[in-house]
Short mmCIF file of C-alpha atoms in Angstrom, two decimals:
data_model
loop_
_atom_site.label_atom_id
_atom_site.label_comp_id
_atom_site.label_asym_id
_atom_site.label_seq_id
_atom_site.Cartn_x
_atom_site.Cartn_y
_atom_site.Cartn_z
CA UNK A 17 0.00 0.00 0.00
CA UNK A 18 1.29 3.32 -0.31
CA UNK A 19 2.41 5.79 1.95
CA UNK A 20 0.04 8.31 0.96
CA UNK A 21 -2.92 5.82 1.75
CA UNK A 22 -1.80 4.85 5.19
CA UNK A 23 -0.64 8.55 6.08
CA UNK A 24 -4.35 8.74 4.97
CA UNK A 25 -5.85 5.81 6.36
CA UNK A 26 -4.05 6.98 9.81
CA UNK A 27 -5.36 10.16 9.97
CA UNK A 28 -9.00 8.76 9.24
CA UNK A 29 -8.41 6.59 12.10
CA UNK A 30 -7.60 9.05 14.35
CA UNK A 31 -10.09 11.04 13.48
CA UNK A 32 -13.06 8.35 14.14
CA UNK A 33 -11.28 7.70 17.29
CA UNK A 34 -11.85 11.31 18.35
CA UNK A 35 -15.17 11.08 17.31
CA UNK A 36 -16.06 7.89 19.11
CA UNK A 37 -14.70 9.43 22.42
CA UNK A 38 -16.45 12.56 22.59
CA UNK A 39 -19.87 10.21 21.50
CA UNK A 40 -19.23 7.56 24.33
CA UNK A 41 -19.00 10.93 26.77
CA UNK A 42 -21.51 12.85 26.06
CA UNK A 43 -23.99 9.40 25.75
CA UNK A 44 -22.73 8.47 28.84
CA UNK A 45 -22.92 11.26 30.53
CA UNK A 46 -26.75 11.42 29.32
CA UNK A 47 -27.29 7.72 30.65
CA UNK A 48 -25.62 8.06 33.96
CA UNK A 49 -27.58 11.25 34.85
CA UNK A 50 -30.52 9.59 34.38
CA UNK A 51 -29.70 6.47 36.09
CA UNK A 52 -28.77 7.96 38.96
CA UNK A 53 -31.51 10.24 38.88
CA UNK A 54 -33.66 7.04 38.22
CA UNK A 55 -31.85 5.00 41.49
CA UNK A 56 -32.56 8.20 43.84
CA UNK A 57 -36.06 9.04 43.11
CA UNK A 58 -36.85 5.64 42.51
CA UNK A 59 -38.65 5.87 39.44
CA UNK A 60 -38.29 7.65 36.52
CA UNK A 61 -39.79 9.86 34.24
CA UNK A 62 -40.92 9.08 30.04
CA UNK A 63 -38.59 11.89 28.82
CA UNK A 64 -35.37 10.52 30.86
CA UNK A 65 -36.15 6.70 29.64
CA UNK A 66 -36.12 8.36 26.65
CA UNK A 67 -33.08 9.82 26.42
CA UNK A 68 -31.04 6.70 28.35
CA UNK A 69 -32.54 4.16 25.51
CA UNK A 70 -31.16 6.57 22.98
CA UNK A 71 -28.20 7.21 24.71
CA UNK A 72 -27.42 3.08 25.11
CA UNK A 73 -28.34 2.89 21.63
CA UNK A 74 -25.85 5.17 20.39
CA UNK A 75 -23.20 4.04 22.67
CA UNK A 76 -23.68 0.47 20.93
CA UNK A 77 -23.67 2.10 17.80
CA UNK A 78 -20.45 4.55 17.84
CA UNK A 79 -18.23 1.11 19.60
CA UNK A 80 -19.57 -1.04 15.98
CA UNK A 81 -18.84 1.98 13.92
CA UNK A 82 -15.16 2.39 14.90
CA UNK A 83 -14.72 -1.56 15.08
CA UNK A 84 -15.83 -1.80 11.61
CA UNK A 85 -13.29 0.93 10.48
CA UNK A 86 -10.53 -1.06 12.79
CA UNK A 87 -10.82 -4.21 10.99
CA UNK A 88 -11.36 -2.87 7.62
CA UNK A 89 -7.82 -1.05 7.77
CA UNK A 90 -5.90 -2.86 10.02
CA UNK A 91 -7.48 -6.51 9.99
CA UNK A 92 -8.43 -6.92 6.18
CA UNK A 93 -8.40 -10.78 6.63
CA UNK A 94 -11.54 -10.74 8.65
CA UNK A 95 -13.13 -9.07 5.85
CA UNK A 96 -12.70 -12.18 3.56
CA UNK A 97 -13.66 -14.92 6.09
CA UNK A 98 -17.92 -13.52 6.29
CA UNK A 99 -18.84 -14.91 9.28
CA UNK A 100 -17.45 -12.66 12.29
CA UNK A 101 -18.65 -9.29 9.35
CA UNK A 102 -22.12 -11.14 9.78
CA UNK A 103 -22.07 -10.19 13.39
CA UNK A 104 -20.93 -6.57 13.08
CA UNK A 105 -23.45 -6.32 9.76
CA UNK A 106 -26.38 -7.54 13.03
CA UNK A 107 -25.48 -5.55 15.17
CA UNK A 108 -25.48 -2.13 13.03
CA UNK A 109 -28.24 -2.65 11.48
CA UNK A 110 -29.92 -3.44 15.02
CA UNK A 111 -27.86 -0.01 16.34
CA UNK A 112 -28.68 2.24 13.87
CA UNK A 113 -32.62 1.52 13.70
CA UNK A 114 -32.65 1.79 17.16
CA UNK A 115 -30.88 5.07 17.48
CA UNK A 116 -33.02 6.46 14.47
CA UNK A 117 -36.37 4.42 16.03
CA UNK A 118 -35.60 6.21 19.45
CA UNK A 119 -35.15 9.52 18.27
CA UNK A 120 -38.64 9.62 16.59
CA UNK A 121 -40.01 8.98 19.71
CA UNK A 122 -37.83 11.21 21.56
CA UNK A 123 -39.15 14.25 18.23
CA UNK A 124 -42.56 12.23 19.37
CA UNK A 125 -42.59 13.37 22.76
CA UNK A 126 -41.42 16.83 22.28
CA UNK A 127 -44.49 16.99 19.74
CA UNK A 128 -47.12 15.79 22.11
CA UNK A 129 -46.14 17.43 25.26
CA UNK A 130 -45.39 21.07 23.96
CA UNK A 131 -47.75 21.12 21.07
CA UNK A 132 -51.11 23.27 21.50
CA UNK A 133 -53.46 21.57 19.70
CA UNK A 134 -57.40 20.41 20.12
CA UNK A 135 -58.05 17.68 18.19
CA UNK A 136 -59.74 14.57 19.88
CA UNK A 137 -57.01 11.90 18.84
CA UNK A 138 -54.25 14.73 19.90
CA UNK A 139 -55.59 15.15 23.03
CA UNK A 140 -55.99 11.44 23.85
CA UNK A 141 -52.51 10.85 22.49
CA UNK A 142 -50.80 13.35 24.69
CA UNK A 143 -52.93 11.95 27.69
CA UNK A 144 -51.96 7.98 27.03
CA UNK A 145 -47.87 9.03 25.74
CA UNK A 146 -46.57 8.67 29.53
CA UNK A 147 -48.32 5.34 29.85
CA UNK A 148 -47.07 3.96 26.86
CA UNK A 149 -43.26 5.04 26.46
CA UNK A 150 -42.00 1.98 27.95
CA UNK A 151 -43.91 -0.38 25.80
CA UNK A 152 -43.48 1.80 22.54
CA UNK A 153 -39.66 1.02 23.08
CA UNK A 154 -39.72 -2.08 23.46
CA UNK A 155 -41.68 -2.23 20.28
CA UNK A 156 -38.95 -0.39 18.71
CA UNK A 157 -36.29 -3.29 19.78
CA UNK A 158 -38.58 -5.92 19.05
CA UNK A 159 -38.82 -4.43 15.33
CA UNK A 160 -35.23 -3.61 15.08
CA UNK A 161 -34.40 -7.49 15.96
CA UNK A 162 -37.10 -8.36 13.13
CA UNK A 163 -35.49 -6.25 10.69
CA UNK A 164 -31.84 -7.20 11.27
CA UNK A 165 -32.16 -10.69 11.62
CA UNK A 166 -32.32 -11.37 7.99
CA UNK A 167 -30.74 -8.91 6.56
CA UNK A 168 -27.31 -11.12 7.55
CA UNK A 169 -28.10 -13.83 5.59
CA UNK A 170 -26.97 -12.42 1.74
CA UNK A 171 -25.70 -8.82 2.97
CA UNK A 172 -22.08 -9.75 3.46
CA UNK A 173 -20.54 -12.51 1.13
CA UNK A 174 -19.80 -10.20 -2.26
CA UNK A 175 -19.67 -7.02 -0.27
CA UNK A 176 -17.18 -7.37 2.29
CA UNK A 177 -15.15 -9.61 -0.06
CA UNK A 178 -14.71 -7.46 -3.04
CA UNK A 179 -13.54 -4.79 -0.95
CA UNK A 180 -10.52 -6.08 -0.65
CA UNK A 181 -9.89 -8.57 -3.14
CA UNK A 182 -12.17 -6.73 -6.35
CA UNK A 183 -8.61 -8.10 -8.66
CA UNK A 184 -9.94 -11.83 -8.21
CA UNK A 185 -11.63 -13.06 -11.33
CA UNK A 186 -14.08 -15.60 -9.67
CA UNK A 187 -15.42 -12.51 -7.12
CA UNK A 188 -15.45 -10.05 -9.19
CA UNK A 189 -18.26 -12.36 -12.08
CA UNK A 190 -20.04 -13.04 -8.63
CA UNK A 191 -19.90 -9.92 -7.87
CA UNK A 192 -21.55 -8.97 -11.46
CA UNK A 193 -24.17 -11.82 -11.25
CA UNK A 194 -25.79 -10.43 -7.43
CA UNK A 195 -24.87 -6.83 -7.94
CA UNK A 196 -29.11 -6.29 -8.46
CA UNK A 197 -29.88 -8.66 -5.58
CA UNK A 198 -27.15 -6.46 -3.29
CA UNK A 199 -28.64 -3.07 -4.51
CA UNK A 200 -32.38 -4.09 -3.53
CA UNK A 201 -31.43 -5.33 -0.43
CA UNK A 202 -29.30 -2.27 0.31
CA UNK A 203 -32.71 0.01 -0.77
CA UNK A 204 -34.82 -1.56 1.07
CA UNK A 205 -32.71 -1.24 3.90
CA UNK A 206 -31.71 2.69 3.39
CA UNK A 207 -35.50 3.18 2.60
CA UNK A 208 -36.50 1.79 6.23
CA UNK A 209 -34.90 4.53 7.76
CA UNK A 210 -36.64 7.06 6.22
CA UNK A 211 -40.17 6.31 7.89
CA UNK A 212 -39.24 7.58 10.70
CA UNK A 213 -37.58 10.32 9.53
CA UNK A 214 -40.50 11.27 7.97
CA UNK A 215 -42.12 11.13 11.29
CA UNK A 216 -40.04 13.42 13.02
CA UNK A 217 -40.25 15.64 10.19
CA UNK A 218 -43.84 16.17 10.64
CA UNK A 219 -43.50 16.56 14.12
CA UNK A 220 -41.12 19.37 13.67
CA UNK A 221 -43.58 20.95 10.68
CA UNK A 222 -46.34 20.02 12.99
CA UNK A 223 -44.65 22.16 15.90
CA UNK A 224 -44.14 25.40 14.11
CA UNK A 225 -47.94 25.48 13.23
CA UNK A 226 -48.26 25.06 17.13
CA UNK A 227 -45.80 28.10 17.64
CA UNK A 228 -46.90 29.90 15.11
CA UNK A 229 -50.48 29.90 16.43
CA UNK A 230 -49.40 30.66 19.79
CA UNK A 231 -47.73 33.77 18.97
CA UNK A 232 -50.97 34.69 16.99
CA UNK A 233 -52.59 34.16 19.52
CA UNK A 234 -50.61 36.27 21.79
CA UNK A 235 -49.96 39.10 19.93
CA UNK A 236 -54.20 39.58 19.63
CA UNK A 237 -54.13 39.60 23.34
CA UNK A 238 -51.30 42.16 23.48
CA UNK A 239 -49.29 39.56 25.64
CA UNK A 240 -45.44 39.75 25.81
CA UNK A 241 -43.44 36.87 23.34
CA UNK A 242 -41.40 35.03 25.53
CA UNK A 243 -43.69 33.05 27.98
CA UNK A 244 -42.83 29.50 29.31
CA UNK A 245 -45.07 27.87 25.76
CA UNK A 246 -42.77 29.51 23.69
CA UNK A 247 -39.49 28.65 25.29
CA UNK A 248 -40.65 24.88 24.92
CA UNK A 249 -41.77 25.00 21.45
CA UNK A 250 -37.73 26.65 20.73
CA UNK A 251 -36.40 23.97 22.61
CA UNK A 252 -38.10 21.12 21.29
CA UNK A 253 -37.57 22.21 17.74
CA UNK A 254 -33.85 22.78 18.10
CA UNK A 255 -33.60 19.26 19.43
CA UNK A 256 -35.57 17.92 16.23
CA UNK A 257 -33.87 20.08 14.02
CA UNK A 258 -30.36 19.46 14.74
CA UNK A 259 -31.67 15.52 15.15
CA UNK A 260 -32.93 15.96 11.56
CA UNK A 261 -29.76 17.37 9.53
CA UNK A 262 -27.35 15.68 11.57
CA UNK A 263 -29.58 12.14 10.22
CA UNK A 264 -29.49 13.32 7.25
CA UNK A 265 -25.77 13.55 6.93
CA UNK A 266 -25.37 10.41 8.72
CA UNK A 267 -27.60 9.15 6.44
CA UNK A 268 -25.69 10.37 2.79
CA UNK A 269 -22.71 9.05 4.88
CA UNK A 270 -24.15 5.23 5.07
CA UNK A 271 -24.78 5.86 1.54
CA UNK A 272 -21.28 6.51 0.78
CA UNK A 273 -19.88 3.48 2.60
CA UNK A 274 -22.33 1.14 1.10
CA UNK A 275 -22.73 2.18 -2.30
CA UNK A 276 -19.10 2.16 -2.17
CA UNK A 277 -19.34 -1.56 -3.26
CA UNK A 278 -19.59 -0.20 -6.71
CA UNK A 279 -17.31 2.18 -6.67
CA UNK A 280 -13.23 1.99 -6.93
CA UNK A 281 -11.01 2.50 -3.69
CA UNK A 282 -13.61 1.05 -1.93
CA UNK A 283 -11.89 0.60 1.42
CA UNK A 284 -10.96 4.30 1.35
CA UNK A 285 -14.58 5.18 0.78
CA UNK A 286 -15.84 2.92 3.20
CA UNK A 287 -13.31 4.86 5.96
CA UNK A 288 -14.63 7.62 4.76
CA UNK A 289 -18.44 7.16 5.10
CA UNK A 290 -17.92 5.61 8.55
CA UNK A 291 -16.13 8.74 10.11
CA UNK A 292 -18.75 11.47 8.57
CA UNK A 293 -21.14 8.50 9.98
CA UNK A 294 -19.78 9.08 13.56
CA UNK A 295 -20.56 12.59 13.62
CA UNK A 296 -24.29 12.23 14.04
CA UNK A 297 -24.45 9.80 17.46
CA UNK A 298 -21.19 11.90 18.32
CA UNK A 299 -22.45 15.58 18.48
CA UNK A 300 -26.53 15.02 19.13
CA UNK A 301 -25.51 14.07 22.73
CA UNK A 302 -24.17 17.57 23.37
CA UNK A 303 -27.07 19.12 21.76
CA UNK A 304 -29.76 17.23 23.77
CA UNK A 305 -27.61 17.54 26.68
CA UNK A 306 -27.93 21.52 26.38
CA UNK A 307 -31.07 21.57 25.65
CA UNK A 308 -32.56 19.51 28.48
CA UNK A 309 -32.25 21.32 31.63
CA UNK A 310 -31.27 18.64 34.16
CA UNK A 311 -28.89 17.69 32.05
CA UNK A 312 -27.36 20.87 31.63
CA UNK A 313 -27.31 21.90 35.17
CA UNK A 314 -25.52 18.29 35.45
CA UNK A 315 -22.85 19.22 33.14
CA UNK A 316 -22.28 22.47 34.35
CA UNK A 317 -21.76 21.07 37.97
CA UNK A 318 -19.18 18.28 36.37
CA UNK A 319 -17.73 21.57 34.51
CA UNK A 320 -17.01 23.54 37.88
CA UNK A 321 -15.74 20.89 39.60
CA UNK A 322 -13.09 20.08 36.84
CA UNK A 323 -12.13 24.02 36.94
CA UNK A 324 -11.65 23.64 40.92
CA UNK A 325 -9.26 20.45 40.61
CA UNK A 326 -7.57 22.02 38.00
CA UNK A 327 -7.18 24.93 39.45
CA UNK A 328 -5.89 23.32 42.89
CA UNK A 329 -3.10 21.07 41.02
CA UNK A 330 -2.36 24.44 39.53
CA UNK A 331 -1.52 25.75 42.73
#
């Protein structure tokens, strides 16, 4: 290999790495919060079960993520042999519906319990969403399982082989003969994700209707702008909002790396797509840490106290 590719290859790698770290923090953080939260008050609340599935989720998803890009660059045997890619290929599929399936519900949430709306089937939807969080996500798994169960079975043979050995004769006919069986299952697969995308995107349309009416209806009363409705509606839409374009780069991203089957330099692309993939489980923490008050008075506690120990050693 060149030295240009691994000077490449190495700086890709150390990129992702960044990337996972900051992801496994600011997940973590989220899911210890809430867990401790959860342990002191004994129970705890639909928004904060929530947040600590999606947090798990990602967590699971960022650690298959950078062990894919490991073993691509510096384990390429492993790509040949199928079976032990089979596993990975389970569990990301499982990990990235579940991150995508639990931040609907999270856009969900924000829609039913900010939203100002009087329609029957509103109103008994934002009455029953408490009640039914729990078993909504365990839906959510139970589908994810269903859907990456047999997507295993034909996904990694030509794909992961041909990435590193496209020169072989015999691989690259087989490749030719299933390259329309790979692409549909690939569609199908991509297109699955964009349910509930579209979900949260009419959540977020649906919420600036809500805010949009509100302020109407303030500004014919001659009330003041910023009340406690229209602080929520902000919030909840920059949490859906940044949710929404950081998907959709994550989503041109898994694009990339799996179209790249097609394309030359495959590894490279694959790299590629898998650290612009990282980005999206990696920086929505942050964001839903900030905008989530008990989580930001968390962090801003764990903030001082790092200043104060620093400070000390200082002295």
């Amino acid at each position: 290999m060149p030295e240009s590719m691994l000077n490449v290859e190495s700086t890709l790698m150390m990129i992702a790495t960044g990337e996972f770290s900051m992801g496994v923090l600011g997940n973590a953080f989220i899911g210890l919060v809430n867990c401790m939260d959860w342990i002191k008050n004994r129970k705890i609340s639909s928004i904060d079960l929530i947040l600590t599935s999606l947090a798990i989720s990602r967590i699971c998803l960022l650690c298959i993520i950078l062990l894919d890009c490991f073993i691509l660059v510096l384990y390429p045997d492993v790509y040949t042999t199928g079976k032990q890619m089979r596993i990975i290929d389970f569990f990301w599929t499982l990990t990235n519906h579940l991150s995508v399936w639990f931040a609907t519900c999270l856009s969900i949430f924000y829609f039913l319990k900010i939203a100002n709306f009087f329609h029957p089937l509103f109103l008994w939807m934002k009455w029953r969403i408490d009640s039914v969080v729990p078993r909504i996500l365990l839906g959510c798994l139970a589908f994810s399982v269903f859907i990456s169960l047999p997507v295993t079975e034909n996904l990694d043979d030509d794909f992961r082989r041909c990435v590193k050995a496209k020169w072989k004769t015999n691989l690259t006919l087989r490749r030719r003969d299933n390259k329309a069986q790979y692409a549909f299952i690939k569609l199908f697969l991509n297109l699955l994700t964009l349910f509930p995308l579209s979900v949260s995107l009419i959540s977020f349309l649906l919420l600036i209707l809500s805010l949009w009416r509100h302020t109407r209806k303030m500004q014919l009363n001659a009330t003041g702008c910023r009340d406690p409705s229209v602080e929520a509606h902000m919030g909840a839409m920059k949490a859906v909002i940044s949710f929404l374009l950081l998907f959709i780069a994550y989503y041109l991203a898994f694009l990339v790396a799996t179209s790249s089957y097609f394309m030359p330099e495959t590894e490279l692309a694959v790299v590629i797509g898998e650290v612009i993939a990282l980005i999206y489980p990696s920086s929505h923490s942050f964001i839903l840490i900030l905008g989530n008050n008990k989580l930001r008075q968390a962090s801003l506690k764990v903030l001082w106290k790092v200043k104060c120990v620093l400070t000390r050693r200082n002295f």
